[in-house]
Coordinates of C-alpha atoms in Angstrom, one line a residue:
M257 CA 159.2 119.5 133.5
N258 CA 161.7 122.2 134.4
S259 CA 164.1 120.4 136.7
E260 CA 166.3 123.4 137.1
L261 CA 163.4 125.5 138.4
I262 CA 162.2 122.7 140.7
Q263 CA 165.7 122.6 142.3
K264 CA 165.6 126.4 142.7
I265 CA 162.2 126.1 144.5
K266 CA 163.6 123.5 146.9
E267 CA 166.6 125.7 147.7
C268 CA 164.6 128.8 148.2
T269 CA 165.0 130.1 151.8
T270 CA 162.1 132.5 151.8
L271 CA 159.3 129.9 151.2
P272 CA 156.9 129.6 154.1
S273 CA 157.3 126.7 156.4
L274 CA 154.5 124.5 158.0
P275 CA 153.3 126.3 161.2
A276 CA 154.3 124.7 164.5
V277 CA 150.7 124.2 165.7
A278 CA 149.9 122.5 162.4
I279 CA 152.9 120.2 162.7
Q280 CA 151.9 119.2 166.3
V281 CA 148.3 118.6 165.4
L282 CA 149.3 116.5 162.4
E283 CA 151.7 114.4 164.4
L284 CA 149.2 113.8 167.2
A285 CA 146.4 113.0 164.7
Q286 CA 148.6 110.3 163.1
K287 CA 149.1 108.4 166.4
Q288 CA 147.4 105.1 166.7
H289 CA 145.7 106.0 169.9
V290 CA 144.6 109.6 169.6
D291 CA 144.5 111.7 172.8
I292 CA 141.6 114.2 172.2
A293 CA 142.6 116.1 175.3
E294 CA 146.2 116.5 174.2
I295 CA 145.2 117.8 170.8
A296 CA 142.7 120.2 172.4
H297 CA 145.5 121.5 174.7
V298 CA 147.8 122.1 171.8
I299 CA 145.2 124.1 169.9
S300 CA 144.0 126.0 173.0
K301 CA 147.5 127.3 173.5
D302 CA 146.8 129.6 170.5
P303 CA 143.9 131.7 171.6
A304 CA 143.4 133.3 168.1
M305 CA 143.3 129.8 166.5
S306 CA 140.9 128.5 169.2
S307 CA 138.6 131.5 168.7
K308 CA 138.5 131.1 164.9
I309 CA 137.7 127.4 165.2
L310 CA 134.9 127.9 167.6
R311 CA 133.4 130.7 165.5
T312 CA 133.6 128.5 162.4
V313 CA 132.0 125.4 163.9
N314 CA 129.2 127.5 165.3
S315 CA 128.6 129.2 162.0
S316 CA 125.9 128.0 159.5
F317 CA 128.7 126.6 157.4
Y318 CA 128.6 123.5 159.6
G319 CA 124.9 123.8 160.4
R320 CA 125.2 122.5 163.9
A321 CA 122.0 122.9 166.0
Q322 CA 124.1 122.4 169.2
S323 CA 126.4 125.3 170.3
V324 CA 130.1 124.3 170.7
S325 CA 132.0 126.2 173.4
T326 CA 135.3 124.4 173.8
I327 CA 137.9 122.8 171.5
T328 CA 137.4 119.5 173.3
Q329 CA 133.7 119.7 172.5
A330 CA 134.4 120.6 168.9
L331 CA 136.7 117.5 168.6
V332 CA 134.0 115.3 170.1
I333 CA 131.0 116.7 168.1
L334 CA 132.7 117.4 164.7
G335 CA 135.4 114.8 164.8
L336 CA 139.2 115.0 164.7
Q337 CA 139.2 115.4 160.9
S338 CA 137.1 118.5 160.8
V339 CA 139.1 120.2 163.6
K340 CA 142.4 119.2 162.1
T341 CA 141.3 120.6 158.7
L342 CA 140.4 123.9 160.3
V343 CA 143.7 124.1 162.2
L344 CA 145.7 123.4 159.1
G345 CA 143.6 125.8 157.1
F346 CA 143.7 128.7 159.5
S347 CA 147.4 128.3 160.3
L348 CA 148.5 127.9 156.6
V349 CA 146.4 130.8 155.4
S350 CA 147.7 133.0 158.1
N351 CA 151.3 132.0 157.4
L352 CA 151.1 132.1 153.6
S353 CA 149.3 135.5 153.5
K354 CA 152.3 137.0 155.3
A355 CA 154.4 136.2 152.2
K356 CA 155.6 139.4 150.5
C357 CA 153.5 140.2 147.5
K358 CA 155.6 140.3 144.4
G359 CA 154.3 139.6 140.9
F360 CA 150.5 138.9 140.9
K361 CA 147.2 139.9 142.5
H362 CA 147.2 138.2 145.9
L363 CA 143.7 139.4 146.8
T364 CA 142.2 137.6 143.8
Y365 CA 144.2 134.6 144.7
W366 CA 142.8 134.4 148.2
R367 CA 139.3 135.2 147.0
R368 CA 139.4 132.3 144.6
S369 CA 140.9 130.0 147.2
I370 CA 138.1 130.5 149.7
Y371 CA 135.4 130.2 147.1
A372 CA 137.0 127.0 145.9
A373 CA 137.3 125.6 149.5
T374 CA 133.6 126.3 150.2
A375 CA 132.6 124.9 146.9
A376 CA 134.5 121.7 147.5
R377 CA 132.9 121.1 150.9
T378 CA 129.5 121.9 149.5
L379 CA 129.9 119.6 146.5
A380 CA 131.5 116.8 148.5
A381 CA 128.5 116.8 150.8
K382 CA 126.1 116.9 147.8
V383 CA 127.7 113.8 146.1
S384 CA 128.1 112.0 149.4
I385 CA 131.9 112.0 149.6
V386 CA 133.1 111.2 153.2
Q387 CA 136.3 113.2 153.0
Q388 CA 134.6 116.6 152.9
E389 CA 137.2 118.3 155.2
E390 CA 140.1 117.1 153.0
C391 CA 138.2 118.5 149.9
F392 CA 137.9 121.8 151.7
L393 CA 141.5 122.0 152.7
A394 CA 142.9 120.7 149.4
S395 CA 140.8 123.3 147.5
L396 CA 142.0 126.0 149.8
L397 CA 145.6 125.1 149.1
M398 CA 145.4 123.8 145.5
D399 CA 146.9 127.0 144.0
I400 CA 149.7 127.2 146.6
G401 CA 152.1 126.7 143.7
M402 CA 151.3 130.2 142.5
L403 CA 152.6 131.6 145.8
V404 CA 155.7 129.5 145.6
L405 CA 156.4 130.6 142.0
D406 CA 155.7 134.2 143.0
Q407 CA 158.3 134.0 145.7
V408 CA 160.9 132.4 143.5
L409 CA 160.3 134.3 140.2
G410 CA 158.9 137.6 141.4
D411 CA 157.9 140.0 138.7
K412 CA 158.4 137.5 136.0
Y413 CA 155.6 135.4 137.4
G414 CA 153.4 138.5 137.5
E415 CA 154.0 138.9 133.7
I416 CA 153.0 135.2 133.2
N417 CA 149.7 135.9 135.1
E418 CA 149.0 138.9 133.0
K419 CA 149.4 136.8 129.8
A420 CA 146.7 134.4 131.0
P421 CA 143.2 135.7 130.1
S422 CA 141.7 133.7 133.0
H423 CA 142.9 131.3 135.7
N424 CA 141.6 128.4 133.7
Q425 CA 144.2 129.2 131.0
L426 CA 147.1 129.9 133.4
A427 CA 148.5 126.4 133.4
Q428 CA 148.9 126.6 129.6
V429 CA 150.8 129.8 129.7
E430 CA 153.0 128.5 132.6
E431 CA 153.8 125.4 130.5
Q432 CA 154.8 127.5 127.5
M433 CA 156.9 130.0 129.5
L434 CA 158.3 127.9 132.4
Q435 CA 157.8 124.3 131.4
L436 CA 156.3 124.0 134.9
T437 CA 152.7 124.6 136.1
H438 CA 151.6 125.9 139.5
A439 CA 150.0 122.5 140.1
Q440 CA 153.3 120.7 139.5
T441 CA 155.0 123.3 141.8
A442 CA 152.4 122.5 144.5
A443 CA 153.2 118.9 144.2
V444 CA 156.9 119.7 145.1
F445 CA 155.7 121.8 148.0
C446 CA 153.4 119.0 149.3
E447 CA 156.3 116.7 149.3
L448 CA 158.4 119.2 151.3
W449 CA 155.6 119.6 153.8
K450 CA 155.0 115.9 153.9
L451 CA 151.3 116.4 153.4
P452 CA 149.3 113.1 153.3
P453 CA 148.1 111.7 150.0
L454 CA 144.5 112.7 150.8
L455 CA 145.6 116.3 150.5
A456 CA 148.7 116.1 148.3
T457 CA 147.1 114.2 145.4
P458 CA 144.0 116.4 144.8
I459 CA 146.2 119.5 145.2
S460 CA 148.8 118.2 142.7
Y461 CA 146.3 117.0 140.1
H462 CA 143.5 119.6 140.5
D463 CA 144.0 120.7 136.9
K464 CA 144.2 117.1 135.5
P465 CA 142.1 114.8 137.8
D466 CA 141.9 112.2 135.0
E467 CA 145.6 111.4 135.5
V468 CA 145.0 110.1 139.1
T469 CA 145.1 106.3 139.1
D470 CA 143.8 105.7 142.6
P471 CA 140.0 105.6 142.4
A472 CA 139.4 107.1 145.8
L473 CA 141.9 109.9 145.4
K474 CA 140.6 110.5 141.9
K475 CA 137.2 111.3 143.3
L476 CA 138.7 113.9 145.6
A477 CA 140.8 115.4 142.7
E478 CA 137.6 115.7 140.6
V479 CA 135.8 117.5 143.3
V480 CA 138.7 119.9 143.8
H481 CA 138.9 120.5 140.0
L482 CA 135.2 121.3 139.8
A483 CA 135.5 123.5 142.9
G484 CA 138.1 125.6 141.2
R485 CA 135.8 126.2 138.2
C486 CA 133.0 127.1 140.7
A487 CA 135.4 129.7 142.2
D488 CA 136.1 131.1 138.7
V489 CA 132.4 131.9 138.4
F490 CA 132.8 134.4 141.2
V491 CA 136.3 135.8 140.4
D492 CA 136.4 135.8 136.5
A493 CA 135.6 139.1 134.8
D494 CA 133.4 137.2 132.4
P495 CA 131.8 134.3 134.2
N496 CA 129.9 132.8 131.2
V497 CA 132.6 130.2 130.3
A498 CA 133.0 129.1 133.9
I499 CA 129.3 128.8 134.5
A500 CA 128.9 126.7 131.3
D501 CA 131.9 124.5 132.3
V502 CA 130.5 123.9 135.9
R503 CA 127.1 122.9 134.5
K504 CA 128.6 120.6 132.0
Y505 CA 131.1 118.9 134.4
A506 CA 128.5 118.6 137.1
K507 CA 126.0 117.0 134.7
E508 CA 128.6 114.6 133.2
H509 CA 130.3 113.5 136.4
Y510 CA 127.5 113.7 139.0
G511 CA 124.2 113.9 137.1
I512 CA 123.5 117.3 138.5
D513 CA 121.2 119.2 136.1
A514 CA 121.6 123.0 135.4
E515 CA 118.9 124.1 137.8
A516 CA 120.4 122.1 140.7
C517 CA 123.9 123.3 139.7
D518 CA 122.8 126.9 139.9
E519 CA 121.2 126.3 143.3
M520 CA 124.5 124.8 144.5
L521 CA 126.4 127.9 143.2
S522 CA 124.0 130.1 145.0
L523 CA 124.6 128.2 148.3
I524 CA 128.4 128.4 147.7
S525 CA 128.0 132.2 147.4
T526 CA 126.1 132.4 150.7
R527 CA 128.5 130.1 152.6
T528 CA 131.6 131.8 151.3
K529 CA 130.4 135.2 152.7
E530 CA 130.2 133.6 156.1
V531 CA 133.5 131.7 156.0
A532 CA 135.8 134.3 154.3
P533 CA 135.9 136.7 157.3
L534 CA 137.0 133.8 159.6
F535 CA 140.0 133.3 157.3
E536 CA 140.5 137.1 157.1
I537 CA 139.9 137.0 153.4
Q538 CA 138.0 139.9 151.9
I539 CA 135.3 139.3 149.3
A540 CA 132.7 141.7 147.9
S541 CA 129.7 141.8 150.1
S542 CA 127.5 142.4 147.1
S543 CA 128.9 139.3 145.3
N544 CA 126.1 136.7 144.9
F545 CA 125.4 134.1 142.3
E546 CA 122.0 135.5 141.3
A547 CA 123.5 138.9 140.4
I548 CA 126.4 137.2 138.6
L549 CA 124.1 134.9 136.7
K550 CA 121.9 137.9 135.7
K551 CA 125.0 139.8 134.5
A552 CA 126.2 136.7 132.7
N553 CA 122.9 136.3 130.9
E554 CA 122.9 140.0 130.0
T555 CA 126.4 139.6 128.6
L556 CA 125.4 136.5 126.7
V557 CA 122.5 138.3 125.2
E558 CA 124.7 141.2 124.3
L559 CA 127.3 138.9 122.7
T560 CA 124.6 137.1 120.8
L561 CA 123.2 140.3 119.5
R562 CA 126.7 141.5 118.7
S563 CA 127.4 138.2 116.9
Q564 CA 124.2 138.5 114.9
Q565 CA 125.1 142.1 114.0
Q566 CA 128.6 141.0 113.0
A567 CA 127.1 138.2 110.9
V568 CA 124.8 140.6 109.2
T569 CA 127.6 143.1 108.6
L570 CA 129.8 140.3 107.3
Q571 CA 127.1 139.1 105.0
E572 CA 126.6 142.7 103.8
Q573 CA 130.3 143.1 103.2
N574 CA 130.4 139.8 101.4
Q575 CA 127.5 140.9 99.2
V576 CA 129.4 144.2 98.5
L577 CA 132.6 142.3 97.6
Q578 CA 130.7 139.8 95.5
K579 CA 128.9 142.6 93.6
K580 CA 132.2 144.5 93.2
S581 CA 133.8 141.3 91.8
I582 CA 131.2 141.1 89.0
T583 CA 130.8 144.8 88.3
D584 CA 132.5 147.0 85.8
G585 CA 134.0 149.9 87.7
L586 CA 133.2 152.6 85.1
T587 CA 129.7 151.8 83.9
G588 CA 128.2 150.0 86.9
L589 CA 127.1 147.2 84.6
C590 CA 128.2 143.6 85.1
N591 CA 131.7 142.8 83.8
R592 CA 132.7 140.5 81.0
A593 CA 133.5 137.6 83.3
Y594 CA 130.1 137.6 84.8
L595 CA 128.5 138.1 81.4
D596 CA 130.1 134.9 80.1
E597 CA 129.0 132.9 83.2
Y598 CA 125.4 134.2 83.0
L599 CA 125.1 133.7 79.3
N600 CA 126.3 130.1 79.6
E601 CA 123.7 129.4 82.3
Q602 CA 120.8 131.0 80.4
F603 CA 121.8 129.4 77.1
A604 CA 121.8 125.9 78.7
H605 CA 118.4 126.7 80.4
A606 CA 116.9 127.9 77.1
K607 CA 118.1 124.8 75.2
K608 CA 116.6 122.6 77.9
S609 CA 113.3 124.4 78.3
G610 CA 112.7 125.4 74.6
Q611 CA 112.3 129.0 75.6
P612 CA 113.9 131.8 73.5
L613 CA 116.9 133.8 74.6
A614 CA 117.6 137.1 73.0
M615 CA 120.6 139.4 73.1
L616 CA 121.3 142.9 71.9
L617 CA 124.9 144.2 71.4
M618 CA 125.2 148.0 71.5
D619 CA 128.1 150.0 70.2
A620 CA 128.5 153.8 70.5
D621 CA 128.9 155.5 67.1
H622 CA 132.1 157.4 66.4
F623 CA 133.3 156.9 70.0
K624 CA 136.9 157.6 69.1
K625 CA 135.9 161.1 67.9
V626 CA 134.2 161.8 71.2
N627 CA 137.5 161.0 73.0
D628 CA 139.5 163.0 70.5
Q629 CA 137.2 166.1 70.5
Y630 CA 136.0 166.2 74.1
G631 CA 138.7 164.2 76.0
H632 CA 138.8 160.8 77.6
Q633 CA 137.0 162.0 80.7
A634 CA 134.1 163.0 78.5
G635 CA 134.3 159.6 76.9
D636 CA 134.0 158.0 80.3
Q637 CA 131.0 160.1 81.0
V638 CA 129.4 158.9 77.8
L639 CA 130.0 155.3 78.7
R640 CA 128.5 155.9 82.2
A641 CA 125.4 157.5 80.6
L642 CA 125.0 154.6 78.2
G643 CA 125.4 152.1 81.0
K644 CA 122.8 153.8 83.1
L645 CA 120.3 153.9 80.2
L646 CA 120.9 150.2 79.3
A647 CA 120.5 149.2 82.9
S648 CA 117.1 151.0 83.0
A649 CA 115.9 149.1 80.0
A650 CA 116.7 145.7 81.7
R651 CA 114.0 143.7 83.4
K652 CA 114.8 142.0 86.7
Q653 CA 115.7 138.7 85.0
D654 CA 117.8 140.4 82.3
L655 CA 121.5 141.1 82.5
A656 CA 123.1 144.4 81.3
A657 CA 126.9 144.1 80.9
R658 CA 129.9 145.9 79.5
Y659 CA 131.3 143.7 76.7
G660 CA 134.4 145.7 76.2
G661 CA 135.5 149.2 75.2
E662 CA 132.3 151.1 74.2
E663 CA 130.3 147.9 73.5
M664 CA 127.6 146.8 75.9
V665 CA 125.2 143.8 76.0
L666 CA 121.7 143.2 77.2
V667 CA 120.8 139.5 77.6
M668 CA 117.0 138.9 77.7
P669 CA 115.7 135.4 78.7
G670 CA 112.3 134.6 77.2
Y671 CA 112.4 137.3 74.5
N672 CA 112.4 136.4 70.8
R673 CA 114.0 138.4 68.0
A674 CA 110.9 140.6 67.4
T675 CA 110.5 141.6 71.0
A676 CA 114.2 142.2 71.5
A677 CA 114.3 144.4 68.4
K678 CA 111.5 146.6 69.9
V679 CA 113.6 147.0 73.1
A680 CA 116.7 147.8 71.0
E681 CA 114.8 150.4 69.0
A682 CA 113.5 152.1 72.2
V683 CA 117.1 152.2 73.6
R684 CA 118.4 153.7 70.3
R685 CA 115.8 156.4 70.2
A686 CA 116.4 157.3 73.9
V687 CA 120.2 157.7 73.2
A688 CA 119.7 159.8 70.1
A689 CA 117.1 162.1 71.7
K690 CA 119.2 163.2 74.7
P691 CA 122.8 164.4 74.3
V692 CA 125.3 163.5 77.1
V693 CA 126.1 166.5 79.3
F694 CA 129.7 166.8 80.4
G695 CA 130.4 170.0 82.3
A696 CA 129.3 172.9 80.1
Q697 CA 129.4 170.7 77.0
S698 CA 126.5 168.8 75.4
I699 CA 127.7 165.8 73.4
P700 CA 125.4 164.4 70.7
L701 CA 125.4 160.6 70.5
T702 CA 124.0 157.8 68.5
I703 CA 124.4 154.0 68.8
S704 CA 124.2 151.0 66.6
I705 CA 122.6 147.9 67.9
G706 CA 122.7 144.3 66.7
V707 CA 120.0 141.8 67.9
A708 CA 120.2 138.0 67.8
A709 CA 118.2 135.2 69.5
L710 CA 118.1 131.5 70.2
E711 CA 114.7 130.3 68.8
A712 CA 113.2 127.1 67.6
D713 CA 113.6 128.1 63.9
F714 CA 117.2 129.2 64.5
P715 CA 118.8 126.6 66.7
L716 CA 122.3 128.0 67.6
Q717 CA 124.6 125.5 69.3
T718 CA 126.7 127.5 71.7
P719 CA 126.6 130.8 73.6
L720 CA 129.5 131.9 71.5
Q721 CA 127.5 131.5 68.4
L722 CA 124.7 133.7 69.9
L723 CA 127.2 136.4 70.8
K724 CA 128.8 136.1 67.3
A725 CA 125.4 136.5 65.7
A726 CA 124.7 139.7 67.7
D727 CA 128.1 141.0 66.8
L728 CA 127.5 140.4 63.1
A729 CA 124.2 142.3 63.3
T730 CA 125.9 145.2 65.1
Y731 CA 128.5 145.2 62.2
A732 CA 125.7 145.4 59.7
A733 CA 124.1 148.3 61.6
K734 CA 127.5 150.1 61.4
N735 CA 127.8 149.5 57.7
G736 CA 124.1 150.5 57.2
G737 CA 124.8 154.1 58.2
R738 CA 124.9 153.8 62.1
N739 CA 122.1 154.9 64.4
C740 CA 120.0 151.9 63.6
V741 CA 119.1 148.4 64.7
R742 CA 119.8 145.2 62.8
V743 CA 118.5 141.7 63.6
F744 CA 120.4 138.6 62.8
A745 CA 117.9 136.0 61.3
P746 CA 118.1 132.8 59.3
R747 CA 117.4 132.9 55.6
T748 CA 114.0 131.7 54.6
A749 CA 114.8 131.0 50.9
P750 CA 114.7 127.3 50.0
G751 CA 118.1 125.6 50.2
A752 CA 119.7 128.7 51.9
K753 CA 122.9 127.9 53.8
R754 CA 123.7 131.3 55.4
A755 CA 121.8 133.4 57.8
Q756 CA 121.0 137.1 57.0
V757 CA 120.8 140.4 58.8
S758 CA 117.6 142.4 58.5
A759 CA 116.5 145.8 59.6
A760 CA 114.4 146.1 62.7

């Protein structure tokens, strides 16, 4: 806690003092033998105060069937506590609202205060707490520390308020920047004003009611805390979080379900519209819980749809990135890293299932001459054309990949040597039949293809051996005059130790 700032608060000469009428009523109320007539006389000396009290006790907020026409009658019918609360509330609000506005939005402050006060009294009545008037007044004054910090710090405190996304997060920002929260500041002020514990404790601990050790006072602090979140429903720009918090807290602490909670919030909305003018606090006449809830639900739906869209977009972006990570940038085929991964998986599956696995390795003939004669850009165009043709020859379960340089691979699960050789021959003919066009130039091209397969009569042991067999077959095709297909096959002669390469 910031002891230096606390001392500065205590020494501040511009802070509001407790109004005289409030001091007199408090002193008289604390006497062992209360003189109702004397208290009524003190209040009646302030015509404006008397008028506000009578208008309030006759409003639907108190729900009295019997009309009250004098302060004495109000004291008898409503009780000293209710009238004392109104006196303190009216006098304090009147006095505090005269404070010069410096750093933050005072209109929002007073709107939240009156909503919280109404919410506290409504909630206290609903959960059968006797001290309803104390709950009302404590909630009305629980943020008084904000006014104090505003007076002492001025614009700096306004900057702190701007940094807090909502009132519910204000204490965290205050703690970080001041090492003192407005609730802790209010505790200092309650001590200066000598407010009784029934008011001082719930005001001082409205943000942390669990820290109150006295069970009776803790109940009041919990009501004031929830009342503050109820007020946030009506003043926050986005009420969704506040509504969810109110429903959760009401259910966990008082067993109030969501439907009953919403009914209570609707009642708070109606009652606040009646009470706010009595305290000369302005709230939007169109502000009601039903409209707020509708808007909150619409916002929630919009956020849900936006989140779903973002999830879809993120998934699409991940798919693009994943595809990019396994794709060769020039040919559009899979890259070598993914080829190795795929070949290992398919080889293991073929070994386990007994199904054949074929591979063809394609190499462009005289590719160096293409680069030398037509240029490297033409060479790139040739590789792109070969990649496109090889990809078109692949089935859904096949994998076409760039092996390296001008060499490309087609892995074909389920195909034996004979079937793979037919595919290879079809690819060879397609390449030879159609020159590659680059600008105004037509580049004739042929390829050599080697074919190998894992089959029952040729049990290769590793994926590398299959790749090596296809490479040897391609080498044989190159040596055999190019523009041809060669198949790597085991020797069939008795006692043979080596495999042989045969023409397709």
